[in-house]
C-alpha cells in the first residue's frame, strides 16, 4: 500500500518531497490544495480528502500544526475515526502536548490501529536537506515498521521508549534551542548597541567553542536582518507554552524558558509571529531604555 502524508506546511512539504523523490509511493493531502502541486509534480498521488489517504495507505504520516488539526484529519470523535485508523499505522510527527499524544495513542489502539509518536528536531533548511532528527516512541513493532520510512527525511532516528517520551525529548531539545537562539540574539543586540563591528563579533563567536550549526545559521540572519521564516516565532511561542505546561505539571523549574516565553509573546504581539525566531530581536529592541 501507499504511504500517506497529510500536512504540507513549512516543514511538511519538503519532508514529503524528500519521500517522493526517494521513490516512496506517496498519497498526500493538504487543507490548502495548492501546496500539493509540487508533490504531484514529484510523482505523488493527491487525494481528494483525508479519508482517501487512509483508504489507500497502510502508514499515514501526520505533520500538522496542532491537536485540533490532527483530530479533524483523523475524524476523531466521529464514526469515521475507526474506519480511518483500523489496521493502519498513524505516525504523529507534529509537536503537541505529551498528554494529548498519550490519549491519542489509546484511542488509535482501541480502534484497532497502531500509533507511533515521531516528532522531529530541525527547521525548514534541515527539512529541505533531509537532515532532520526523528524521535520515536510507541510499540516496538510499530516503531520498527516506521523507522526505515523516515530515512529520506531524517539523517538520524532515536527510539525513545513509550509514548509520550519522544515528545518529552523533543520539548527538552526545544528548550535548549529556544534559550540558545534568544541568548545569541541578545548578545548580538548588546554588541551592536555598544558600537562593535557586528560581523567581527560573529566571527569571534564562530571561532570559539560556542559555535554551532544553529549559531552560524541564525547569526547570518541577524547580521542581514533577514527574518524570512525557518522556524516561525509563533511556532516558537507555541513550543514555549507546551514546555511550560509540561514543566508546571511536573513541578519542574524553567526560569530561562519563562523569560523567553515572555519575549516571544512580545514578538508576536509586535506583529512578527510569521517571521523567523530571530525576530525576537524586535522584542529585545523594544525593551531598550529610553
Short mmCIF file of C-alpha atoms in Angstrom, two decimals:
data_model
loop_
_atom_site.label_atom_id
_atom_site.label_comp_id
_atom_site.label_asym_id
_atom_site.label_seq_id
_atom_site.Cartn_x
_atom_site.Cartn_y
_atom_site.Cartn_z
CA UNK A 1 0.00 0.00 0.00
CA UNK A 2 0.97 3.63 -0.40
CA UNK A 3 2.38 5.76 2.41
CA UNK A 4 0.10 8.65 3.31
CA UNK A 5 1.29 12.15 4.17
CA UNK A 6 -1.06 14.82 5.50
CA UNK A 7 0.12 18.36 6.25
CA UNK A 8 2.26 20.16 3.67
CA UNK A 9 3.26 23.30 5.55
CA UNK A 10 6.69 24.88 6.03
CA UNK A 11 8.11 21.59 7.31
CA UNK A 12 5.73 19.04 5.84
CA UNK A 13 6.09 19.96 2.19
CA UNK A 14 9.89 19.47 1.97
CA UNK A 15 9.64 16.34 4.10
CA UNK A 16 7.04 14.82 1.77
CA UNK A 17 9.03 15.89 -1.29
CA UNK A 18 12.06 14.03 0.00
CA UNK A 19 9.93 10.90 0.39
CA UNK A 20 8.50 11.22 -3.11
CA UNK A 21 11.91 11.87 -4.69
CA UNK A 22 13.27 8.78 -2.94
CA UNK A 23 10.64 6.68 -4.73
CA UNK A 24 8.23 6.19 -1.83
CA UNK A 25 4.73 5.52 -3.23
CA UNK A 26 3.02 8.51 -1.67
CA UNK A 27 -0.55 9.77 -1.40
CA UNK A 28 -0.90 13.27 0.06
CA UNK A 29 -3.49 15.76 1.20
CA UNK A 30 -3.35 19.31 2.48
CA UNK A 31 -6.07 21.72 3.51
CA UNK A 32 -4.62 24.37 1.14
CA UNK A 33 -4.74 22.45 -2.12
CA UNK A 34 -2.03 24.36 -4.00
CA UNK A 35 0.56 23.11 -1.50
CA UNK A 36 0.03 19.66 -3.07
CA UNK A 37 1.14 20.67 -6.57
CA UNK A 38 4.92 20.22 -6.06
CA UNK A 39 4.13 16.73 -4.71
CA UNK A 40 2.01 15.92 -7.74
CA UNK A 41 4.91 17.03 -9.96
CA UNK A 42 7.22 14.74 -7.97
CA UNK A 43 5.01 11.72 -8.65
CA UNK A 44 2.78 11.61 -5.57
CA UNK A 45 -0.95 11.00 -5.76
CA UNK A 46 -3.06 13.89 -4.46
CA UNK A 47 -6.09 12.69 -2.51
CA UNK A 48 -9.45 14.44 -2.56
CA UNK A 49 -9.76 14.34 1.22
CA UNK A 50 -8.08 12.78 4.29
CA UNK A 51 -10.37 9.74 4.17
CA UNK A 52 -8.95 8.83 0.76
CA UNK A 53 -5.44 8.95 2.20
CA UNK A 54 -6.43 6.43 4.87
CA UNK A 55 -8.21 4.18 2.36
CA UNK A 56 -5.09 3.98 0.18
CA UNK A 57 -2.28 3.94 2.75
CA UNK A 58 -1.12 1.43 5.33
CA UNK A 59 1.03 4.01 7.10
CA UNK A 60 -0.16 7.61 7.39
CA UNK A 61 2.22 10.37 8.45
CA UNK A 62 0.66 13.46 10.02
CA UNK A 63 2.68 16.69 10.05
CA UNK A 64 0.02 19.03 11.38
CA UNK A 65 0.04 22.24 13.36
CA UNK A 66 -1.85 21.23 16.49
CA UNK A 67 -4.18 18.75 18.14
CA UNK A 68 -7.28 20.35 16.59
CA UNK A 69 -5.89 19.76 13.10
CA UNK A 70 -4.92 16.17 13.96
CA UNK A 71 -8.37 15.40 15.37
CA UNK A 72 -10.05 16.90 12.30
CA UNK A 73 -7.96 14.84 9.84
CA UNK A 74 -8.48 11.62 11.80
CA UNK A 75 -12.20 12.23 12.24
CA UNK A 76 -11.72 11.73 15.96
CA UNK A 77 -14.96 11.57 17.96
CA UNK A 78 -16.85 10.74 14.77
CA UNK A 79 -17.93 7.37 13.31
CA UNK A 80 -15.24 7.74 10.63
CA UNK A 81 -12.37 7.56 13.11
CA UNK A 82 -12.31 3.78 13.45
CA UNK A 83 -12.60 3.32 9.69
CA UNK A 84 -9.63 5.65 9.17
CA UNK A 85 -7.22 4.12 11.68
CA UNK A 86 -8.14 0.42 11.92
CA UNK A 87 -5.32 -1.82 10.60
CA UNK A 88 -3.21 1.26 9.85
CA UNK A 89 -0.20 2.85 11.48
CA UNK A 90 -0.67 6.52 12.39
CA UNK A 91 2.62 8.44 12.65
CA UNK A 92 2.28 11.70 14.57
CA UNK A 93 5.25 13.89 13.55
CA UNK A 94 3.95 17.26 14.71
CA UNK A 95 4.50 18.85 18.10
CA UNK A 96 1.62 18.67 20.56
CA UNK A 97 1.39 18.22 24.29
CA UNK A 98 2.62 14.88 25.64
CA UNK A 99 -0.74 14.33 27.34
CA UNK A 100 -2.62 14.75 24.09
CA UNK A 101 -0.38 12.23 22.36
CA UNK A 102 -0.85 9.70 25.14
CA UNK A 103 -4.64 9.96 24.83
CA UNK A 104 -4.49 9.77 21.04
CA UNK A 105 -2.43 6.59 21.20
CA UNK A 106 -5.02 4.99 23.46
CA UNK A 107 -7.84 5.90 21.05
CA UNK A 108 -5.97 4.66 17.95
CA UNK A 109 -5.13 1.36 19.59
CA UNK A 110 -8.69 0.91 20.86
CA UNK A 111 -9.90 1.38 17.27
CA UNK A 112 -7.57 -1.35 16.01
CA UNK A 113 -4.72 0.80 14.72
CA UNK A 114 -1.07 1.29 15.62
CA UNK A 115 0.47 4.55 16.70
CA UNK A 116 3.98 5.97 16.56
CA UNK A 117 4.99 9.30 18.01
CA UNK A 118 7.75 10.73 15.79
CA UNK A 119 8.42 14.46 16.31
CA UNK A 120 11.47 15.87 14.57
CA UNK A 121 14.24 18.21 15.61
CA UNK A 122 15.15 20.75 12.93
CA UNK A 123 13.72 23.64 10.92
CA UNK A 124 12.96 24.25 7.25
CA UNK A 125 16.55 24.11 5.96
CA UNK A 126 17.28 20.67 7.51
CA UNK A 127 13.84 19.53 6.31
CA UNK A 128 14.74 20.52 2.75
CA UNK A 129 18.11 18.77 3.03
CA UNK A 130 16.71 15.58 4.57
CA UNK A 131 18.77 16.24 7.70
CA UNK A 132 16.10 16.19 10.39
CA UNK A 133 16.46 14.14 13.57
CA UNK A 134 13.48 11.94 14.38
CA UNK A 135 12.49 10.90 17.89
CA UNK A 136 10.28 7.81 18.01
CA UNK A 137 8.09 6.31 20.70
CA UNK A 138 5.48 3.59 20.75
CA UNK A 139 5.04 -0.14 20.39
CA UNK A 140 8.35 -1.75 19.32
CA UNK A 141 6.88 -3.43 16.25
CA UNK A 142 5.23 -0.22 15.06
CA UNK A 143 8.44 1.76 15.60
CA UNK A 144 10.40 -0.88 13.66
CA UNK A 145 7.91 -0.60 10.79
CA UNK A 146 8.11 3.19 10.62
CA UNK A 147 11.81 3.78 11.23
CA UNK A 148 13.06 2.81 7.73
CA UNK A 149 10.41 5.01 6.08
CA UNK A 150 11.92 8.10 7.69
CA UNK A 151 15.32 7.72 6.01
CA UNK A 152 14.73 10.19 3.15
CA UNK A 153 13.63 12.84 5.67
CA UNK A 154 15.88 12.21 8.66
CA UNK A 155 19.61 11.54 8.84
CA UNK A 156 19.24 10.08 12.34
CA UNK A 157 16.44 8.43 14.30
CA UNK A 158 16.31 7.70 18.01
CA UNK A 159 13.97 5.28 19.77
CA UNK A 160 12.85 6.98 22.98
CA UNK A 161 10.67 4.27 24.53
CA UNK A 162 6.95 4.52 25.08
CA UNK A 163 4.57 7.37 24.26
CA UNK A 164 4.91 10.27 25.17
CA UNK A 165 8.67 10.09 25.74
CA UNK A 166 9.52 11.17 22.18
CA UNK A 167 7.54 14.37 22.61
CA UNK A 168 9.09 14.97 26.03
CA UNK A 169 12.50 14.53 24.40
CA UNK A 170 11.51 16.99 21.65
CA UNK A 171 10.41 19.56 24.23
CA UNK A 172 13.70 19.12 26.09
CA UNK A 173 15.64 19.75 22.88
CA UNK A 174 13.45 22.74 22.03
CA UNK A 175 14.03 24.27 25.45
CA UNK A 176 17.74 24.34 24.67
CA UNK A 177 17.15 25.66 21.14
CA UNK A 178 14.88 28.48 22.30
CA UNK A 179 17.20 29.67 25.05
CA UNK A 180 20.24 29.30 22.75
CA UNK A 181 18.82 31.43 19.93
CA UNK A 182 17.39 34.00 22.34
CA UNK A 183 20.78 34.28 24.06
CA UNK A 184 22.56 34.67 20.71
CA UNK A 185 20.11 37.38 19.67
CA UNK A 186 20.53 39.28 22.94
CA UNK A 187 24.34 39.06 22.68
CA UNK A 188 24.19 40.33 19.09
CA UNK A 189 21.98 43.22 20.21
CA UNK A 190 24.34 44.03 23.10
CA UNK A 191 27.36 44.15 20.79
CA UNK A 192 25.50 46.24 18.23
CA UNK A 193 24.27 48.79 20.77
CA UNK A 194 27.83 49.21 22.06
CA UNK A 195 29.04 50.13 18.59
CA UNK A 196 31.03 46.98 17.93
CA UNK A 197 31.56 45.67 14.43
CA UNK A 198 28.73 43.16 14.21
CA UNK A 199 30.44 40.92 11.66
CA UNK A 200 33.61 40.89 13.78
CA UNK A 201 31.55 39.88 16.81
CA UNK A 202 30.04 36.98 14.87
CA UNK A 203 33.47 35.96 13.51
CA UNK A 204 34.83 35.87 17.08
CA UNK A 205 31.87 33.77 18.17
CA UNK A 206 32.26 31.42 15.22
CA UNK A 207 35.95 30.87 16.02
CA UNK A 208 35.27 29.75 19.58
CA UNK A 209 33.82 26.72 21.32
CA UNK A 210 30.24 28.05 21.34
CA UNK A 211 29.91 27.94 17.56
CA UNK A 212 27.36 25.51 16.17
CA UNK A 213 25.25 24.90 13.11
CA UNK A 214 22.43 26.81 14.79
CA UNK A 215 24.62 29.79 15.73
CA UNK A 216 26.02 30.02 12.21
CA UNK A 217 22.59 29.84 10.58
CA UNK A 218 20.97 32.37 12.91
CA UNK A 219 23.99 34.70 13.07
CA UNK A 220 23.86 35.35 9.35
CA UNK A 221 20.14 36.11 9.60
CA UNK A 222 20.76 38.57 12.44
CA UNK A 223 23.54 40.29 10.53
CA UNK A 224 21.32 40.79 7.48
CA UNK A 225 18.13 41.43 9.49
CA UNK A 226 16.75 38.53 7.48
CA UNK A 227 13.53 37.42 9.15
CA UNK A 228 12.40 35.02 6.42
CA UNK A 229 10.90 32.07 8.23
CA UNK A 230 12.74 28.87 9.01
CA UNK A 231 11.16 28.37 12.43
CA UNK A 232 8.36 30.89 12.96
CA UNK A 233 8.19 32.99 16.11
CA UNK A 234 4.55 31.96 16.56
CA UNK A 235 5.55 28.29 16.49
CA UNK A 236 8.33 29.01 18.99
CA UNK A 237 5.76 30.65 21.27
CA UNK A 238 3.59 27.52 20.95
CA UNK A 239 6.57 25.35 21.89
CA UNK A 240 7.31 27.65 24.82
CA UNK A 241 3.77 27.11 26.03
CA UNK A 242 3.94 23.33 25.66
CA UNK A 243 7.25 23.15 27.53
CA UNK A 244 5.99 25.47 30.27
CA UNK A 245 2.82 23.41 30.71
CA UNK A 246 4.82 20.18 30.94
CA UNK A 247 7.18 21.79 33.44
CA UNK A 248 4.34 23.05 35.63
CA UNK A 249 2.58 19.69 35.53
CA UNK A 250 5.76 18.00 36.79
CA UNK A 251 6.71 20.78 39.26
CA UNK A 252 9.93 21.41 37.31
CA UNK A 253 11.51 24.87 37.36
CA UNK A 254 12.13 26.51 33.96
CA UNK A 255 13.41 30.05 34.72
CA UNK A 256 15.22 30.70 31.42
CA UNK A 257 12.29 29.38 29.43
CA UNK A 258 9.94 31.69 31.32
CA UNK A 259 11.93 34.75 30.19
CA UNK A 260 11.94 33.50 26.60
CA UNK A 261 8.21 32.83 26.82
CA UNK A 262 7.60 36.47 27.68
CA UNK A 263 9.92 37.70 24.90
CA UNK A 264 8.31 35.58 22.20
CA UNK A 265 4.88 36.67 23.41
CA UNK A 266 6.04 40.26 22.90
CA UNK A 267 7.48 39.36 19.47
CA UNK A 268 4.12 38.01 18.32
CA UNK A 269 2.27 40.97 19.84
CA UNK A 270 4.50 43.30 17.82
CA UNK A 271 3.29 41.59 14.64
CA UNK A 272 6.24 39.29 13.92
CA UNK A 273 4.63 35.90 14.54
CA UNK A 274 5.15 34.82 10.93
CA UNK A 275 8.83 35.80 10.95
CA UNK A 276 11.77 33.60 11.86
CA UNK A 277 12.51 33.13 15.55
CA UNK A 278 15.40 35.62 15.35
CA UNK A 279 12.64 38.23 15.13
CA UNK A 280 12.78 38.07 18.94
CA UNK A 281 15.33 40.83 18.25
CA UNK A 282 12.36 43.19 17.79
CA UNK A 283 11.12 42.45 21.31
CA UNK A 284 14.60 42.95 22.77
CA UNK A 285 15.00 46.23 20.89
CA UNK A 286 11.59 47.38 22.14
CA UNK A 287 12.76 46.85 25.74
CA UNK A 288 15.71 49.22 25.38
CA UNK A 289 15.58 52.02 27.95
CA UNK A 290 14.92 55.47 26.52
#
